[in-house]
Amino acid sequence: MAKKSPFVGAYHHDEVDSAEDLAILPDRKFCFALSDGTEDHLTAGRWKPTEHGIVLEEVKMPSNGIFAGVVPHWQSQEESSGPVSVNFLFDGQSLGGQGTFVFGFSEDETLPKEMRPVFTATANELSGQYALPPVTDSVKSFFIAYREHPEGPRTRSRMYRVLQFHLPEVKPPAELNDPTARLVSMDIAIGFDSESVQPPLHFNSEIKDGVLFVDGAKFGDRQELPDEMKADSPECTKLIEQAEKKVSTEPELMEDGSLQLKPVRSFDQELHLEAAKPYFTAPSDDKTAK
C-alpha cells in the first residue's frame, strides 16, 4: 500500500476580505476555493512531488477569451415577413479600451476584405452593448481578430490571431408550440473574458511543523479531510476532466436558452488597418455604429 503523502489534507486561510480553502487529495488532485464575499471561485488541478515539497498546477481549459452568445427571435409566419436580420452586439466594458479587437463578417468561409477595429484604442470607460446596424444580407461567418503582440515591432504588431465563427442553425424551441414559427432575427453578443486567459495557477508548497506554506507564505494548518469535503471533491475534480476534453466546435446550449458559439477555426493573419475606421470611436448615448 502506497504511503500517504503528508500534504494530503484540508487547509484554510483568511484574508481581510476573502477566505481560501484548499483540499489536497490522495489521488494527486487538488481543489482550491476562493470566496471574496460576492462570489465563489473554484479551481482544480494536479499536484506532484518536488525535492522540497509539492507543486500545485491548475488544469485549465484552453481559451482565447472571446465569447459569442446567440439569442434567436421567432414570430408566427402571419406576423413576419422579409429577410432574417443579424444583430451584432459588442460588450463595451470588456472590449472597450483594448484597441486590438477587429471584426468583420462574410457570406462564406473567406476573411472579409473589410476588417475594422471594434473600438478606437482611446475609448475607455465604456458600458452596455454597442450595436452594428442590423445585417439582412446573407451571413455565414464572422471573424474576431486580436493582436497577440501589440507592443512588438511594427511588422509583428500587424500579425493578428483570427477566430472564425459560423452562424448556427437554429430550430424553434418546443415550448413555443407554434408550427408556423419563423426566425426573424438573431442577436449575437460578443465580449471578452479576461479572466479565462490568465495563466494557470502554479504554487510551490511545503510543510513545516504541520503548517502549509505556499510560495513561501504561510497558508494554514493541516487538517484531516472532512467527510463533507471528500463527498464534494468529485464535483470539483470534474473541472479537470472538462478542461482536458477535446474542444468541440458545436454551439453549447446555456441555461438561459442562448447558444454559446465556439470558433470553427483559428489562424494567424497579417492585417493592414492603418486606414480602417473603428466601428465605435467614443462613449455615447447612441450606441449604434454608423
mmCIF file of C-alpha atoms in Angstrom, residues 15-229:
data_model
loop_
_atom_site.group_PDB
_atom_site.id
_atom_site.type_symbol
_atom_site.label_atom_id
_atom_site.label_comp_id
_atom_site.label_asym_id
_atom_site.label_seq_id
_atom_site.Cartn_x
_atom_site.Cartn_y
_atom_site.Cartn_z
ATOM 1 C CA GLU A 15 -7.543 37.423 4.346
ATOM 2 C CA VAL A 16 -9.148 40.762 5.215
ATOM 3 C CA ASP A 17 -11.846 40.455 2.546
ATOM 4 C CA SER A 18 -11.646 36.841 1.403
ATOM 5 C CA ALA A 19 -11.392 33.239 2.561
ATOM 6 C CA GLU A 20 -9.498 30.413 0.869
ATOM 7 C CA ASP A 21 -9.918 26.657 1.251
ATOM 8 C CA LEU A 22 -7.532 24.112 -0.199
ATOM 9 C CA ALA A 23 -8.091 20.350 -0.330
ATOM 10 C CA ILE A 24 -5.057 18.279 -1.316
ATOM 11 C CA LEU A 25 -6.427 14.867 -2.296
ATOM 12 C CA PRO A 26 -4.720 11.463 -2.163
ATOM 13 C CA ASP A 27 -5.159 10.869 -5.922
ATOM 14 C CA ARG A 28 -2.758 13.748 -6.656
ATOM 15 C CA LYS A 29 -5.525 16.206 -7.407
ATOM 16 C CA PHE A 30 -6.457 19.344 -5.522
ATOM 17 C CA CYS A 31 -9.389 21.716 -5.153
ATOM 18 C CA PHE A 32 -8.999 25.389 -4.315
ATOM 19 C CA ALA A 33 -11.966 27.588 -3.371
ATOM 20 C CA LEU A 34 -11.794 31.361 -3.021
ATOM 21 C CA SER A 35 -14.695 33.360 -1.591
ATOM 22 C CA ASP A 36 -14.500 37.153 -1.703
ATOM 23 C CA GLY A 37 -17.903 37.861 -0.194
ATOM 24 C CA THR A 38 -19.679 38.376 -3.508
ATOM 25 C CA GLU A 39 -18.946 35.164 -5.401
ATOM 26 C CA ASP A 40 -17.060 31.897 -5.098
ATOM 27 C CA HIS A 41 -14.253 30.821 -7.415
ATOM 28 C CA LEU A 42 -13.440 27.124 -7.739
ATOM 29 C CA THR A 43 -10.193 25.829 -9.199
ATOM 30 C CA ALA A 44 -8.968 22.266 -9.677
ATOM 31 C CA GLY A 45 -5.666 20.787 -10.715
ATOM 32 C CA ARG A 46 -2.970 18.232 -10.035
ATOM 33 C CA TRP A 47 -0.050 18.156 -7.649
ATOM 34 C CA LYS A 48 3.280 16.400 -7.905
ATOM 35 C CA PRO A 49 6.200 15.924 -5.529
ATOM 36 C CA THR A 50 9.313 18.076 -5.769
ATOM 37 C CA GLU A 51 12.617 17.949 -3.936
ATOM 38 C CA HIS A 52 11.366 20.164 -1.112
ATOM 39 C CA GLY A 53 7.598 19.655 -1.179
ATOM 40 C CA ILE A 54 4.936 19.615 -3.880
ATOM 41 C CA VAL A 55 3.862 21.861 -6.720
ATOM 42 C CA LEU A 56 0.177 22.586 -7.380
ATOM 43 C CA GLU A 57 -0.703 23.185 -11.044
ATOM 44 C CA GLU A 58 -4.162 24.253 -12.160
ATOM 45 C CA VAL A 59 -5.666 22.311 -15.061
ATOM 46 C CA LYS A 60 -7.387 24.944 -17.135
ATOM 47 C CA MET A 61 -9.493 24.780 -20.264
ATOM 48 C CA PRO A 62 -7.724 26.458 -23.205
ATOM 49 C CA SER A 63 -9.371 29.779 -24.012
ATOM 50 C CA ASN A 64 -8.853 32.753 -26.292
ATOM 51 C CA GLY A 65 -11.107 34.872 -24.094
ATOM 52 C CA ILE A 66 -13.682 35.668 -26.788
ATOM 53 C CA PHE A 67 -17.281 34.716 -26.062
ATOM 54 C CA ALA A 68 -20.150 34.925 -28.523
ATOM 55 C CA GLY A 69 -23.678 34.219 -27.346
ATOM 56 C CA VAL A 70 -26.616 33.859 -29.722
ATOM 57 C CA VAL A 71 -30.281 34.544 -28.976
ATOM 58 C CA PRO A 72 -32.708 33.792 -31.854
ATOM 59 C CA HIS A 73 -36.084 35.524 -32.110
ATOM 60 C CA TRP A 74 -39.161 33.877 -33.617
ATOM 61 C CA GLN A 75 -42.540 35.041 -34.865
ATOM 62 C CA SER A 76 -45.520 33.416 -36.466
ATOM 63 C CA GLN A 77 -45.362 33.491 -40.259
ATOM 64 C CA GLU A 78 -48.549 35.537 -40.221
ATOM 65 C CA GLU A 79 -46.782 38.267 -38.229
ATOM 66 C CA SER A 80 -43.466 38.354 -40.046
ATOM 67 C CA SER A 81 -42.020 38.740 -43.491
ATOM 68 C CA GLY A 82 -38.760 39.734 -45.108
ATOM 69 C CA PRO A 83 -35.188 38.550 -44.584
ATOM 70 C CA VAL A 84 -33.728 37.439 -41.272
ATOM 71 C CA SER A 85 -31.699 40.202 -39.636
ATOM 72 C CA VAL A 86 -28.462 39.527 -37.766
ATOM 73 C CA ASN A 87 -27.680 41.938 -34.932
ATOM 74 C CA PHE A 88 -24.061 42.079 -33.778
ATOM 75 C CA LEU A 89 -23.726 43.464 -30.239
ATOM 76 C CA PHE A 90 -20.387 44.280 -28.582
ATOM 77 C CA ASP A 91 -19.824 44.477 -24.844
ATOM 78 C CA GLY A 92 -18.307 47.889 -24.184
ATOM 79 C CA GLN A 93 -16.885 47.125 -20.760
ATOM 80 C CA SER A 94 -14.841 44.069 -21.760
ATOM 81 C CA LEU A 95 -13.867 45.087 -25.309
ATOM 82 C CA GLY A 96 -13.543 48.870 -24.954
ATOM 83 C CA GLY A 97 -10.156 50.405 -24.356
ATOM 84 C CA GLN A 98 -8.356 47.318 -25.644
ATOM 85 C CA GLY A 99 -7.777 48.792 -29.086
ATOM 86 C CA THR A 100 -6.814 45.430 -30.505
ATOM 87 C CA PHE A 101 -10.091 43.690 -31.364
ATOM 88 C CA VAL A 102 -11.033 43.674 -35.035
ATOM 89 C CA PHE A 103 -14.299 42.468 -36.552
ATOM 90 C CA GLY A 104 -15.812 41.536 -39.897
ATOM 91 C CA PHE A 105 -18.388 39.164 -41.379
ATOM 92 C CA SER A 106 -18.712 37.212 -44.594
ATOM 93 C CA GLU A 107 -21.262 35.318 -46.659
ATOM 94 C CA ASP A 108 -18.873 32.367 -46.929
ATOM 95 C CA GLU A 109 -15.689 30.977 -45.348
ATOM 96 C CA THR A 110 -13.330 33.695 -46.574
ATOM 97 C CA LEU A 111 -11.934 36.504 -44.468
ATOM 98 C CA PRO A 112 -13.856 39.683 -45.422
ATOM 99 C CA LYS A 113 -11.992 42.429 -47.237
ATOM 100 C CA GLU A 114 -13.224 44.935 -44.672
ATOM 101 C CA MET A 115 -11.975 44.197 -41.168
ATOM 102 C CA ARG A 116 -12.321 47.131 -38.767
ATOM 103 C CA PRO A 117 -11.369 47.762 -35.139
ATOM 104 C CA VAL A 118 -14.392 47.436 -32.874
ATOM 105 C CA PHE A 119 -13.416 50.410 -30.674
ATOM 106 C CA THR A 120 -10.788 53.092 -31.018
ATOM 107 C CA ALA A 121 -7.763 52.471 -28.805
ATOM 108 C CA THR A 122 -8.518 55.619 -26.774
ATOM 109 C CA ALA A 123 -12.123 54.679 -25.991
ATOM 110 C CA ASN A 124 -12.451 53.623 -22.369
ATOM 111 C CA GLU A 125 -14.969 53.671 -19.552
ATOM 112 C CA LEU A 126 -17.484 52.067 -21.886
ATOM 113 C CA SER A 127 -20.517 50.197 -20.642
ATOM 114 C CA GLY A 128 -23.511 48.451 -22.105
ATOM 115 C CA GLN A 129 -23.799 46.974 -25.566
ATOM 116 C CA TYR A 130 -22.813 48.693 -28.793
ATOM 117 C CA ALA A 131 -24.715 47.549 -31.879
ATOM 118 C CA LEU A 132 -23.948 47.389 -35.571
ATOM 119 C CA PRO A 133 -26.873 48.216 -37.859
ATOM 120 C CA PRO A 134 -28.923 45.054 -38.492
ATOM 121 C CA VAL A 135 -27.455 42.922 -41.278
ATOM 122 C CA THR A 136 -30.041 41.489 -43.657
ATOM 123 C CA ASP A 137 -27.632 40.202 -46.299
ATOM 124 C CA SER A 138 -26.557 36.579 -46.220
ATOM 125 C CA VAL A 139 -24.069 35.919 -43.405
ATOM 126 C CA LYS A 140 -22.356 32.583 -42.834
ATOM 127 C CA SER A 141 -19.255 33.539 -40.850
ATOM 128 C CA PHE A 142 -17.991 36.308 -38.645
ATOM 129 C CA PHE A 143 -14.416 36.923 -37.588
ATOM 130 C CA ILE A 144 -12.844 38.379 -34.454
ATOM 131 C CA ALA A 145 -9.139 39.179 -34.584
ATOM 132 C CA TYR A 146 -6.757 40.397 -31.911
ATOM 133 C CA ARG A 147 -3.061 41.158 -31.679
ATOM 134 C CA GLU A 148 -1.086 38.705 -29.613
ATOM 135 C CA HIS A 149 1.931 41.041 -29.568
ATOM 136 C CA PRO A 150 0.523 44.607 -29.726
ATOM 137 C CA GLU A 151 3.705 46.146 -28.318
ATOM 138 C CA GLY A 152 6.067 44.310 -30.638
ATOM 139 C CA PRO A 153 7.907 45.605 -33.718
ATOM 140 C CA ARG A 154 5.667 47.107 -36.390
ATOM 141 C CA THR A 155 5.721 44.047 -38.638
ATOM 142 C CA ARG A 156 4.956 41.783 -35.715
ATOM 143 C CA SER A 157 2.178 44.007 -34.380
ATOM 144 C CA ARG A 158 0.362 43.647 -37.717
ATOM 145 C CA MET A 159 0.049 39.914 -37.121
ATOM 146 C CA TYR A 160 -3.347 39.003 -35.721
ATOM 147 C CA ARG A 161 -4.844 35.846 -34.338
ATOM 148 C CA VAL A 162 -8.139 35.420 -36.212
ATOM 149 C CA LEU A 163 -11.072 33.402 -34.888
ATOM 150 C CA GLN A 164 -13.807 32.324 -37.276
ATOM 151 C CA PHE A 165 -17.338 31.597 -36.059
ATOM 152 C CA HIS A 166 -20.278 30.176 -38.004
ATOM 153 C CA LEU A 167 -23.810 31.416 -37.574
ATOM 154 C CA PRO A 168 -25.664 28.461 -36.059
ATOM 155 C CA GLU A 169 -28.604 26.601 -37.499
ATOM 156 C CA VAL A 170 -31.428 27.062 -35.024
ATOM 157 C CA LYS A 171 -34.819 25.458 -34.525
ATOM 158 C CA PRO A 172 -37.877 26.861 -32.726
ATOM 159 C CA PRO A 173 -37.932 25.778 -29.080
ATOM 160 C CA ALA A 174 -40.572 23.177 -28.257
ATOM 161 C CA GLU A 175 -42.203 25.450 -25.677
ATOM 162 C CA LEU A 176 -43.001 27.941 -28.454
ATOM 163 C CA ASN A 177 -45.665 25.477 -29.631
ATOM 164 C CA ASP A 178 -46.106 27.200 -32.984
ATOM 165 C CA PRO A 179 -45.518 25.075 -36.116
ATOM 166 C CA THR A 180 -45.554 28.231 -38.243
ATOM 167 C CA ALA A 181 -42.828 29.974 -36.220
ATOM 168 C CA ARG A 182 -40.237 31.679 -38.388
ATOM 169 C CA LEU A 183 -36.810 33.014 -37.453
ATOM 170 C CA VAL A 184 -36.932 36.802 -37.787
ATOM 171 C CA SER A 185 -33.689 37.909 -36.161
ATOM 172 C CA MET A 186 -30.619 36.695 -34.358
ATOM 173 C CA ASP A 187 -28.756 38.657 -31.677
ATOM 174 C CA ILE A 188 -25.058 37.822 -31.411
ATOM 175 C CA ALA A 189 -23.478 39.294 -28.273
ATOM 176 C CA ILE A 190 -19.676 39.395 -28.351
ATOM 177 C CA GLY A 191 -17.362 40.106 -25.442
ATOM 178 C CA PHE A 192 -14.032 39.276 -23.867
ATOM 179 C CA ASP A 193 -13.425 37.279 -20.682
ATOM 180 C CA SER A 194 -10.023 38.447 -19.455
ATOM 181 C CA GLU A 195 -10.039 36.018 -16.520
ATOM 182 C CA SER A 196 -10.155 32.990 -18.818
ATOM 183 C CA VAL A 197 -6.851 33.920 -20.478
ATOM 184 C CA GLN A 198 -4.921 34.332 -17.239
ATOM 185 C CA PRO A 199 -2.103 31.794 -16.857
ATOM 186 C CA PRO A 200 -2.936 28.693 -14.800
ATOM 187 C CA LEU A 201 -2.233 28.828 -11.073
ATOM 188 C CA HIS A 202 1.157 27.397 -10.124
ATOM 189 C CA PHE A 203 2.042 27.109 -6.426
ATOM 190 C CA ASN A 204 5.195 25.725 -4.835
ATOM 191 C CA SER A 205 4.251 24.319 -1.456
ATOM 192 C CA GLU A 206 5.987 22.842 1.562
ATOM 193 C CA ILE A 207 5.023 21.791 5.079
ATOM 194 C CA LYS A 208 6.815 22.941 8.215
ATOM 195 C CA ASP A 209 5.628 21.595 11.570
ATOM 196 C CA GLY A 210 2.193 20.777 10.173
ATOM 197 C CA VAL A 211 1.749 24.200 8.562
ATOM 198 C CA LEU A 212 1.434 24.595 4.783
ATOM 199 C CA PHE A 213 3.474 27.327 3.132
ATOM 200 C CA VAL A 214 2.562 28.369 -0.425
ATOM 201 C CA ASP A 215 5.227 30.203 -2.414
ATOM 202 C CA GLY A 216 6.987 30.941 0.860
ATOM 203 C CA ALA A 217 3.955 32.443 2.641
ATOM 204 C CA LYS A 218 2.068 30.754 5.468
ATOM 205 C CA PHE A 219 -1.267 29.373 4.262
ATOM 206 C CA GLY A 220 -2.749 27.315 7.093
ATOM 207 C CA ASP A 221 -2.578 24.335 9.424
ATOM 208 C CA ARG A 222 -3.103 20.878 8.012
ATOM 209 C CA GLN A 223 -6.374 19.185 8.999
ATOM 210 C CA GLU A 224 -7.728 15.789 8.059
ATOM 211 C CA LEU A 225 -10.073 15.920 5.081
ATOM 212 C CA PRO A 226 -13.621 16.193 6.487
ATOM 213 C CA ASP A 227 -16.263 13.808 5.130
ATOM 214 C CA GLU A 228 -18.148 16.701 3.519
ATOM 215 C CA MET A 229 -15.072 17.760 1.568
#
